[in-house]
CSV table of C-alpha atoms and ligand atoms in Angstrom, one decimal:
chain,number,residue,atom,x,y,z
A,1,MET,CA,99.8,251.6,-8.2
A,2,ALA,CA,101.7,249.3,-10.5
A,3,TRP,CA,103.5,247.8,-7.5
A,4,LEU,CA,100.1,246.8,-6.0
A,5,GLN,CA,99.1,245.1,-9.2
A,6,ARG,CA,102.5,243.3,-9.4
A,7,LEU,CA,102.1,242.1,-5.8
A,8,GLY,CA,98.5,241.1,-6.4
A,9,TYR,CA,99.4,239.1,-9.5
A,10,ARG,CA,102.3,237.4,-7.6
A,11,LEU,CA,99.8,236.3,-5.0
A,12,ILE,CA,97.2,235.1,-7.3
A,13,ARG,CA,99.4,233.4,-9.9
A,14,PRO,CA,99.8,230.1,-7.9
A,15,VAL,CA,96.0,229.8,-7.9
A,16,LEU,CA,95.8,230.5,-11.6
A,17,PHE,CA,98.7,228.1,-12.3
A,18,ALA,CA,97.1,225.3,-10.3
A,19,LEU,CA,94.5,225.0,-13.1
A,20,ASP,CA,95.0,223.6,-16.5
A,21,ALA,CA,96.5,226.4,-18.7
A,22,GLU,CA,93.7,226.7,-21.3
A,23,SER,CA,91.0,226.6,-18.6
A,24,THR,CA,92.7,229.5,-16.8
A,25,HIS,CA,93.0,231.4,-20.0
A,26,GLU,CA,89.4,231.0,-20.9
A,27,ARG,CA,88.2,232.0,-17.4
A,28,LEU,CA,90.4,235.0,-17.3
A,29,LEU,CA,89.2,236.2,-20.7
A,30,ALA,CA,85.6,235.6,-19.7
A,31,TRP,CA,86.3,237.6,-16.5
A,32,LEU,CA,88.0,240.5,-18.4
A,33,GLU,CA,85.0,240.5,-20.9
A,34,ARG,CA,82.5,240.8,-18.0
A,35,THR,CA,84.4,243.3,-16.0
A,36,GLN,CA,85.7,245.7,-18.7
A,37,GLY,CA,84.2,249.1,-18.2
A,38,SER,CA,82.9,248.3,-14.7
A,39,ALA,CA,84.4,249.2,-11.3
A,40,TRP,CA,86.3,245.8,-11.3
A,41,GLN,CA,88.4,247.2,-14.1
A,42,THR,CA,90.4,249.1,-11.5
A,43,LEU,CA,92.0,245.7,-10.6
A,44,TYR,CA,93.9,245.8,-13.9
A,45,GLN,CA,93.7,249.4,-15.0
A,46,LEU,CA,96.8,251.5,-15.2
A,47,PRO,CA,97.3,254.9,-16.8
A,48,ARG,CA,98.5,254.6,-20.4
A,49,THR,CA,102.1,255.7,-20.8
A,50,HIS,CA,102.4,258.7,-23.2
A,51,ASP,CA,105.1,257.8,-25.6
A,52,PRO,CA,103.7,258.6,-29.0
A,53,LEU,CA,105.2,257.2,-32.2
A,54,SER,CA,104.1,257.9,-35.7
A,55,LEU,CA,104.7,254.8,-37.8
A,56,ALA,CA,103.2,253.4,-41.0
A,57,GLY,CA,100.9,256.3,-41.2
A,58,LEU,CA,99.4,255.6,-37.7
A,59,GLN,CA,99.8,257.5,-34.5
A,60,PHE,CA,100.6,254.9,-31.7
A,61,PRO,CA,100.0,256.3,-28.2
A,62,ASN,CA,102.9,254.2,-26.9
A,63,ARG,CA,105.1,251.4,-28.2
A,64,VAL,CA,103.7,248.4,-26.4
A,65,GLY,CA,101.1,246.1,-28.0
A,66,LEU,CA,99.3,242.9,-27.3
A,67,ALA,CA,100.4,240.1,-29.6
A,68,ALA,CA,98.0,238.1,-31.7
A,69,GLY,CA,96.3,235.0,-30.4
A,70,LEU,CA,95.5,236.1,-26.8
A,71,ASP,CA,92.2,237.8,-27.7
A,72,LYS,CA,91.5,235.8,-30.9
A,73,SER,CA,87.9,236.9,-31.0
A,74,ALA,CA,88.2,240.6,-30.2
A,75,ARG,CA,86.3,240.1,-26.9
A,76,CYS,CA,88.4,242.1,-24.5
A,77,LEU,CA,89.7,245.2,-26.2
A,78,PRO,CA,88.4,247.7,-23.6
A,79,ALA,CA,90.3,245.7,-21.0
A,80,MET,CA,93.5,245.7,-23.0
A,81,SER,CA,93.1,249.4,-23.5
A,82,ALA,CA,92.6,249.8,-19.7
A,83,MET,CA,95.9,247.9,-19.1
A,84,GLY,CA,97.7,250.6,-21.0
A,85,PHE,CA,98.5,249.0,-24.3
A,86,GLY,CA,99.3,251.3,-27.2
A,87,PHE,CA,97.9,248.9,-29.7
A,88,ALA,CA,96.4,245.4,-29.7
A,89,GLU,CA,96.3,242.7,-32.4
A,90,VAL,CA,93.3,240.3,-32.6
A,91,GLY,CA,92.9,237.0,-34.5
A,92,SER,CA,94.4,235.1,-36.2
A,93,VAL,CA,91.2,234.6,-38.3
A,94,ALA,CA,90.8,232.7,-41.5
A,95,PRO,CA,87.7,232.6,-43.8
A,96,GLN,CA,86.3,229.4,-42.3
A,97,GLY,CA,86.3,228.2,-38.7
A,98,GLU,CA,89.2,225.9,-37.6
A,99,SER,CA,88.8,222.8,-35.7
A,100,TRP,CA,91.4,222.5,-32.9
A,101,PRO,CA,93.3,219.4,-31.8
A,102,ALA,CA,92.1,217.7,-28.6
A,103,ARG,CA,93.0,219.1,-25.2
A,104,PRO,CA,95.5,219.5,-23.7
A,105,ARG,CA,96.8,221.9,-26.3
A,106,LEU,CA,98.4,224.7,-24.2
A,107,PHE,CA,101.2,223.9,-21.8
A,108,ARG,CA,103.1,226.0,-19.2
A,109,LEU,CA,106.8,225.5,-18.8
A,110,PRO,CA,107.4,227.7,-15.7
A,111,GLN,CA,111.1,226.9,-15.3
A,112,ALA,CA,111.7,228.2,-18.8
A,113,LYS,CA,109.1,231.0,-18.6
A,114,ALA,CA,107.6,229.6,-21.7
A,115,LEU,CA,104.4,228.2,-23.3
A,116,ILE,CA,103.9,225.6,-25.9
A,117,ASN,CA,100.6,225.8,-27.8
A,118,ARG,CA,98.8,224.1,-30.6
A,119,ILE,CA,95.6,226.1,-30.4
A,120,GLY,CA,94.4,226.9,-33.9
A,121,TYR,CA,93.0,230.1,-35.4
A,122,HIS,CA,89.6,231.6,-34.7
A,123,ARG,CA,87.1,228.8,-34.2
A,124,GLU,CA,84.2,230.1,-36.2
A,125,GLY,CA,85.9,232.1,-38.9
A,126,LEU,CA,85.0,235.5,-40.5
A,127,ASP,CA,81.2,235.3,-40.2
A,128,SER,CA,81.3,235.5,-36.4
A,129,PHE,CA,84.6,237.4,-36.1
A,130,VAL,CA,83.6,240.4,-38.0
A,131,PRO,CA,80.5,241.4,-36.0
A,132,ALA,CA,82.6,241.0,-32.8
A,133,LEU,CA,85.3,243.2,-34.4
A,134,ARG,CA,82.7,245.9,-35.2
A,135,GLN,CA,81.5,245.9,-31.7
A,136,ALA,CA,85.0,246.1,-30.4
A,137,ARG,CA,85.7,249.1,-32.7
A,138,GLU,CA,82.6,250.9,-31.3
A,139,GLN,CA,83.7,250.1,-27.7
A,140,LEU,CA,87.1,251.7,-28.3
A,141,GLY,CA,85.4,255.0,-29.4
A,142,GLU,CA,86.3,257.6,-32.0
A,143,PRO,CA,89.8,257.0,-33.4
A,144,GLY,CA,92.3,259.5,-32.2
A,145,PRO,CA,96.1,259.7,-31.4
A,146,GLU,CA,95.5,258.7,-27.7
A,147,VAL,CA,93.2,255.7,-28.6
A,148,MET,CA,94.7,252.2,-28.6
A,149,LYS,CA,95.3,251.1,-32.2
A,150,LEU,CA,93.6,248.0,-33.4
A,151,GLY,CA,95.4,245.4,-35.6
A,152,VAL,CA,93.8,242.4,-37.2
A,153,ASN,CA,95.8,239.2,-37.9
A,154,ILE,CA,94.5,237.3,-40.9
A,155,ALA,CA,95.5,233.9,-42.3
A,156,HIS,CA,94.4,231.3,-44.8
A,157,ASN,CA,92.6,228.1,-43.6
A,158,VAL,CA,94.8,225.1,-42.8
A,159,ALA,CA,92.7,223.0,-45.3
A,160,THR,CA,93.1,225.6,-48.1
A,161,PRO,CA,95.5,224.3,-50.7
A,162,PRO,CA,98.6,226.6,-51.1
A,163,GLU,CA,97.5,227.7,-54.6
A,164,ARG,CA,94.3,229.1,-53.1
A,165,ALA,CA,95.9,230.8,-50.1
A,166,LEU,CA,95.8,234.2,-51.8
A,167,SER,CA,92.0,234.0,-52.2
A,168,ASP,CA,91.7,233.4,-48.4
A,169,HIS,CA,93.9,236.3,-47.7
A,170,ALA,CA,91.9,238.5,-50.0
A,171,ARG,CA,88.5,237.5,-48.5
A,172,CYS,CA,89.8,238.3,-45.0
A,173,LEU,CA,91.3,241.6,-46.0
A,174,ARG,CA,88.1,242.7,-47.7
A,175,ALA,CA,86.1,241.8,-44.6
A,176,VAL,CA,88.3,243.5,-42.0
A,177,TYR,CA,89.6,246.5,-43.9
A,178,PRO,CA,87.0,249.1,-42.8
A,179,LEU,CA,87.4,248.0,-39.1
A,180,ALA,CA,91.2,247.8,-38.6
A,181,ASP,CA,93.9,250.3,-38.1
A,182,TYR,CA,96.4,247.8,-39.6
A,183,VAL,CA,96.2,244.3,-40.9
A,184,THR,CA,98.8,241.6,-40.3
A,185,ILE,CA,99.0,238.7,-42.8
A,186,ASN,CA,100.2,235.6,-40.9
A,187,LEU,CA,102.7,233.7,-43.2
A,188,SER,CA,104.2,231.9,-40.3
A,189,ARG,CA,101.9,229.1,-39.2
A,190,PRO,CA,103.9,227.2,-36.6
A,191,ARG,CA,104.8,223.6,-37.4
A,192,VAL,CA,104.4,224.2,-41.1
A,193,GLN,CA,107.6,223.6,-43.0
A,194,GLY,CA,108.8,226.1,-45.5
A,195,GLY,CA,109.2,229.8,-46.0
A,196,PRO,CA,106.8,232.5,-46.9
A,197,SER,CA,106.6,231.4,-50.6
A,198,GLU,CA,105.3,228.0,-49.5
A,199,ALA,CA,102.9,229.7,-47.0
A,200,SER,CA,101.6,232.2,-49.5
A,201,GLY,CA,101.2,229.6,-52.2
A,202,MET,CA,103.3,231.5,-54.8
A,203,ALA,CA,106.5,233.4,-55.3
A,204,MET,CA,106.6,236.3,-52.9
A,205,PRO,CA,107.0,239.1,-55.6
A,206,GLU,CA,103.8,237.9,-57.3
A,207,TRP,CA,101.9,237.6,-54.0
A,208,LEU,CA,102.9,241.0,-52.8
A,209,GLN,CA,101.8,242.5,-56.1
A,210,GLN,CA,98.4,240.7,-56.0
A,211,ILE,CA,97.8,241.8,-52.4
A,212,ASP,CA,98.6,245.4,-53.3
A,213,THR,CA,96.3,245.4,-56.3
A,214,LEU,CA,93.5,244.5,-54.0
A,215,ARG,CA,94.7,247.0,-51.4
A,216,LEU,CA,94.5,249.8,-53.8
A,217,ALA,CA,91.0,248.9,-54.8
A,218,LEU,CA,90.0,248.8,-51.1
A,219,GLN,CA,91.7,252.1,-50.5
A,220,ASP,CA,89.6,253.7,-53.2
A,221,GLN,CA,86.5,252.1,-52.0
A,222,HIS,CA,86.9,253.1,-48.3
A,223,GLY,CA,88.9,256.4,-48.8
A,224,ARG,CA,91.5,255.3,-46.3
A,225,ALA,CA,95.0,253.8,-46.6
A,226,LEU,CA,95.8,250.8,-44.5
A,227,PRO,CA,99.2,249.6,-43.5
A,228,LEU,CA,99.9,245.9,-43.9
A,229,PHE,CA,102.4,243.8,-41.9
A,230,LEU,CA,103.8,240.3,-42.6
A,231,LYS,CA,104.2,238.1,-39.6
A,232,ILE,CA,107.2,235.8,-40.0
A,233,SER,CA,108.5,232.6,-38.3
A,234,PRO,CA,111.6,232.6,-36.2
A,235,ASP,CA,112.5,229.3,-37.9
A,236,LEU,CA,113.2,230.7,-41.3
A,237,ASP,CA,116.6,229.6,-42.6
A,238,GLU,CA,119.1,232.0,-44.1
A,239,ALA,CA,117.8,231.4,-47.7
A,240,GLN,CA,114.2,231.8,-46.8
A,241,ALA,CA,114.8,235.0,-44.8
A,242,GLY,CA,117.0,236.4,-47.6
A,243,GLU,CA,114.4,235.7,-50.2
A,244,LEU,CA,111.7,237.4,-48.3
A,245,ALA,CA,113.7,240.4,-47.4
A,246,GLN,CA,114.8,240.8,-51.1
A,247,ALA,CA,111.2,240.4,-52.4
A,248,LEU,CA,109.9,243.0,-49.9
A,249,LEU,CA,112.6,245.4,-50.6
A,250,ASP,CA,112.2,245.2,-54.4
A,251,HIS,CA,108.5,245.5,-54.0
A,252,ILE,CA,108.6,248.5,-51.7
A,253,GLN,CA,111.1,250.3,-54.1
A,254,SER,CA,109.0,249.5,-57.2
A,255,PRO,CA,106.7,252.3,-58.5
A,256,ALA,CA,103.6,250.4,-57.5
A,257,GLY,CA,104.9,249.5,-54.0
A,258,LYS,CA,106.3,253.0,-53.2
A,259,THR,CA,103.0,254.5,-52.2
A,260,LEU,CA,101.9,251.6,-50.0
A,261,ARG,CA,103.0,250.8,-46.5
A,262,TRP,CA,104.4,247.3,-45.6
A,263,GLY,CA,105.9,246.3,-42.3
A,264,LEU,CA,107.1,243.1,-40.6
A,265,ILE,CA,106.2,241.4,-37.3
A,266,ALA,CA,109.1,239.2,-36.0
A,267,THR,CA,108.3,236.7,-34.8
A,268,ASN,CA,105.7,234.0,-34.3
A,269,THR,CA,106.3,230.9,-32.1
A,270,SER,CA,109.0,228.4,-32.8
A,271,ALA,CA,109.2,224.7,-33.4
A,272,ASP,CA,112.7,224.6,-32.0
A,273,ARG,CA,113.2,222.8,-28.7
A,274,THR,CA,116.9,223.0,-28.1
A,275,GLU,CA,116.7,224.9,-24.7
A,276,LEU,CA,114.0,222.6,-23.3
A,277,SER,CA,115.6,219.2,-22.9
A,278,GLY,CA,114.5,217.5,-19.7
A,279,LEU,CA,111.7,220.0,-18.9
A,280,ARG,CA,108.2,218.8,-18.3
A,281,HIS,CA,106.1,219.3,-21.5
A,282,GLY,CA,109.3,220.3,-23.3
A,283,ALA,CA,108.8,217.8,-26.0
A,284,GLU,CA,105.1,218.6,-26.7
A,285,PRO,CA,104.5,219.5,-30.3
A,286,GLY,CA,103.3,223.0,-31.0
A,287,GLY,CA,104.6,226.6,-31.1
A,288,LEU,CA,107.1,227.6,-28.4
A,289,SER,CA,106.8,231.2,-27.0
A,290,GLY,CA,108.3,233.1,-24.1
A,291,LEU,CA,111.9,233.4,-22.9
A,292,PRO,CA,113.5,230.6,-24.9
A,293,LEU,CA,112.3,232.4,-28.1
A,294,ARG,CA,113.9,235.8,-27.1
A,295,THR,CA,117.3,235.4,-28.8
A,296,ARG,CA,116.0,233.8,-32.0
A,297,SER,CA,113.4,236.6,-32.3
A,298,ASN,CA,116.1,239.3,-31.7
A,299,GLN,CA,118.3,237.7,-34.4
A,300,MET,CA,115.5,237.7,-36.9
A,301,ILE,CA,114.8,241.4,-36.1
A,302,THR,CA,118.5,242.3,-36.6
A,303,ARG,CA,118.6,240.2,-39.8
A,304,PHE,CA,115.6,242.0,-41.3
A,305,ARG,CA,116.6,245.4,-40.1
A,306,GLN,CA,120.0,245.1,-41.8
A,307,ALA,CA,118.4,243.9,-45.0
A,308,LEU,CA,115.5,246.3,-45.2
A,309,GLY,CA,117.1,249.5,-44.0
A,310,PRO,CA,115.8,252.0,-41.5
A,311,ASP,CA,112.4,252.8,-43.1
A,312,VAL,CA,110.4,249.6,-43.0
A,313,PRO,CA,108.4,249.4,-39.8
A,314,ILE,CA,109.3,246.3,-37.6
A,315,ILE,CA,107.3,245.1,-34.7
A,316,GLY,CA,109.4,242.9,-32.3
A,317,VAL,CA,107.8,240.1,-30.4
A,318,GLY,CA,109.0,237.0,-28.7
A,319,GLY,CA,110.2,236.4,-25.1
A,320,ILE,CA,109.6,239.9,-23.6
A,321,LEU,CA,109.4,239.3,-19.8
A,322,SER,CA,110.9,242.6,-18.7
A,323,ALA,CA,111.5,246.1,-19.8
A,324,GLY,CA,115.1,245.2,-20.5
A,325,ASP,CA,113.9,242.5,-23.0
A,326,ALA,CA,111.8,245.1,-24.8
A,327,LEU,CA,114.7,247.6,-25.0
A,328,ALA,CA,116.8,244.7,-26.5
A,329,LYS,CA,114.2,244.4,-29.2
A,330,LEU,CA,114.5,248.1,-30.0
A,331,HIS,CA,118.3,247.9,-30.1
A,332,ALA,CA,118.0,245.0,-32.5
A,333,GLY,CA,116.0,247.2,-34.8
A,334,ALA,CA,112.3,247.0,-33.8
A,335,ASP,CA,110.1,250.2,-33.7
A,336,LEU,CA,107.4,248.7,-31.6
A,337,VAL,CA,107.0,245.6,-29.4
A,338,GLN,CA,104.3,243.1,-28.6
A,339,LEU,CA,103.8,240.7,-25.6
A,340,TYR,CA,101.9,237.5,-25.0
A,341,THR,CA,103.7,235.0,-22.8
A,342,GLY,CA,105.2,237.7,-20.5
A,343,LEU,CA,101.7,238.7,-19.6
A,344,ILE,CA,100.9,235.2,-18.3
A,345,TYR,CA,104.1,235.1,-16.2
A,346,ARG,CA,104.2,238.7,-15.1
A,347,GLY,CA,100.6,239.9,-15.2
A,348,PRO,CA,99.2,243.2,-16.5
A,349,ALA,CA,101.8,245.4,-14.7
A,350,LEU,CA,104.3,244.3,-17.3
A,351,VAL,CA,102.5,246.5,-19.8
A,352,SER,CA,103.1,249.8,-17.9
A,353,GLU,CA,106.6,248.7,-16.8
A,354,VAL,CA,107.7,248.1,-20.4
A,355,ALA,CA,105.9,251.2,-21.8
A,356,ARG,CA,107.4,253.5,-19.1
A,357,GLU,CA,110.9,252.2,-19.5
A,358,LEU,CA,110.7,252.6,-23.3
A,359,ALA,CA,109.5,256.2,-22.8
A,360,GLN,CA,112.3,257.0,-20.3
A,361,ALA,CA,114.9,255.4,-22.6
A,362,ARG,CA,113.7,257.7,-25.4
A,363,ALA,CA,113.8,260.7,-23.1
A,364,ARG,CA,117.3,259.9,-22.0
A,365,ALA,CA,118.4,259.5,-25.7
A,366,THR,CA,117.0,262.8,-26.7
A,367,ALA,CA,117.9,264.8,-23.6
A,368,PRO,CA,120.5,267.5,-24.3
A,369,SER,CA,123.9,266.5,-22.9
A,370,THR,CA,124.9,268.4,-19.8
A,371,GLY,CA,128.6,267.3,-19.9
B,1,LIG,C1,98.5,230.4,-27.0
B,1,LIG,C2,99.0,231.2,-28.1
B,1,LIG,C3,98.3,231.4,-29.2
B,1,LIG,C4,98.7,232.2,-30.3
B,1,LIG,N1,98.0,232.4,-31.4
B,1,LIG,C5,98.5,233.1,-32.4
B,1,LIG,C6,97.7,233.4,-33.6
B,1,LIG,O1,96.5,233.0,-33.6
B,1,LIG,N2,98.2,234.1,-34.6
B,1,LIG,C7,99.5,234.6,-34.5
B,1,LIG,O2,99.9,235.3,-35.4
B,1,LIG,N3,100.3,234.4,-33.4
B,1,LIG,C8,99.8,233.7,-32.4
B,1,LIG,N4,100.6,233.5,-31.3
B,1,LIG,C9,102.0,234.0,-31.2
B,1,LIG,C10,102.1,235.3,-30.5
B,1,LIG,O3,101.4,236.3,-31.2
B,1,LIG,C11,103.6,235.7,-30.4
B,1,LIG,O4,104.1,236.0,-31.7
B,1,LIG,C12,104.5,234.7,-29.8
B,1,LIG,O5,103.8,234.1,-28.7
B,1,LIG,C13,105.8,235.2,-29.3
B,1,LIG,O6,105.6,236.2,-28.3
B,1,LIG,P1,105.7,235.9,-26.7
B,1,LIG,O7,107.0,235.2,-26.5
B,1,LIG,O8,105.6,237.3,-26.1
B,1,LIG,O9,104.5,235.1,-26.4
B,1,LIG,C14,100.1,232.7,-30.2
B,1,LIG,C15,100.8,232.5,-29.0
B,1,LIG,C16,100.3,231.8,-28.0
B,1,LIG,C17,101.2,231.6,-26.8
């Protein structure tokens, strides 16, 4: 019934787009929260495509995930599972709540199939995020290969001086470790100049080592290994990208790093505006997502896949509005993909469309040749 949902969303979209973008977002999330698990869920439910992938020590039911920022507070995970996602990432959350700039802070650019946002991280911080995460975990049920995987995206507070960023990351990691299937550390706050070393407050080799010392302690405490991902900006210059790739590679190949799993999420939103000249809202400050980000994100994936070799997991995100866009991410070197802006423009049917196409592409690639 994906066609019915596609048609339904096409009909309802003008109504949704008539409202201010953030109000629509809030209302939709509130509606999803209210309706998940009820009969109303059939309006957005689709069978989950079976396209399992074992990656970073996890069994993903399929290769399509929800990107961070849409369900910042982990309110709607049963709804996301019903839409057929193979994994979903909640947050970003930092230790303290973040105050957001005044409205409007989310803008649609329909001609470019893009969004610009300057919405901050979780508003209340860890104290209110963790109980919601615990509840979401219970709602998803016993972990298993067919259950949607749950990622948690953590960050340091905007006000934290760079030299104390690690202590924010450590606080968040300790708090979410027992509840997450994987954790993403967001080193790519949009609109902040500099590469990962600036974002993490220290040279990357030292930061990676410190995080892994903590990770080993948490692994012992909880009896469970947890993969970590770094989320990167599409705006890294060649030197910054090279420095990060080298640090990650050296770390992963070191005796200490060999036993622990690191991956990459490419990419976050961009500060670049080159494709938006003349468009309404095109000059708004904030992070750009959607179609204009697609090529930059793919270039970053290619760049890091070449540098890191075949074994480091990469999740590709940025500008997926069709199954073809997702396939291009896999061709660039990604193992899994995530969506955000595409959902706003295409509706929930995009999830099954992408998941099905990726599954079919894999079946085609592994089918015995008849020629
Ligand atoms: C409104 C909005 C809020 C976002 N918030 C976060 C966030 O809190 N943390 C994060 O890592 N990424 C955040 N993102 C970035 C997305 O996770 C994703 O990396 C980016 O939007 C590119 O994917 P897309 O083109 O499919 O939207 C946000 C994106 C949008 C549009």
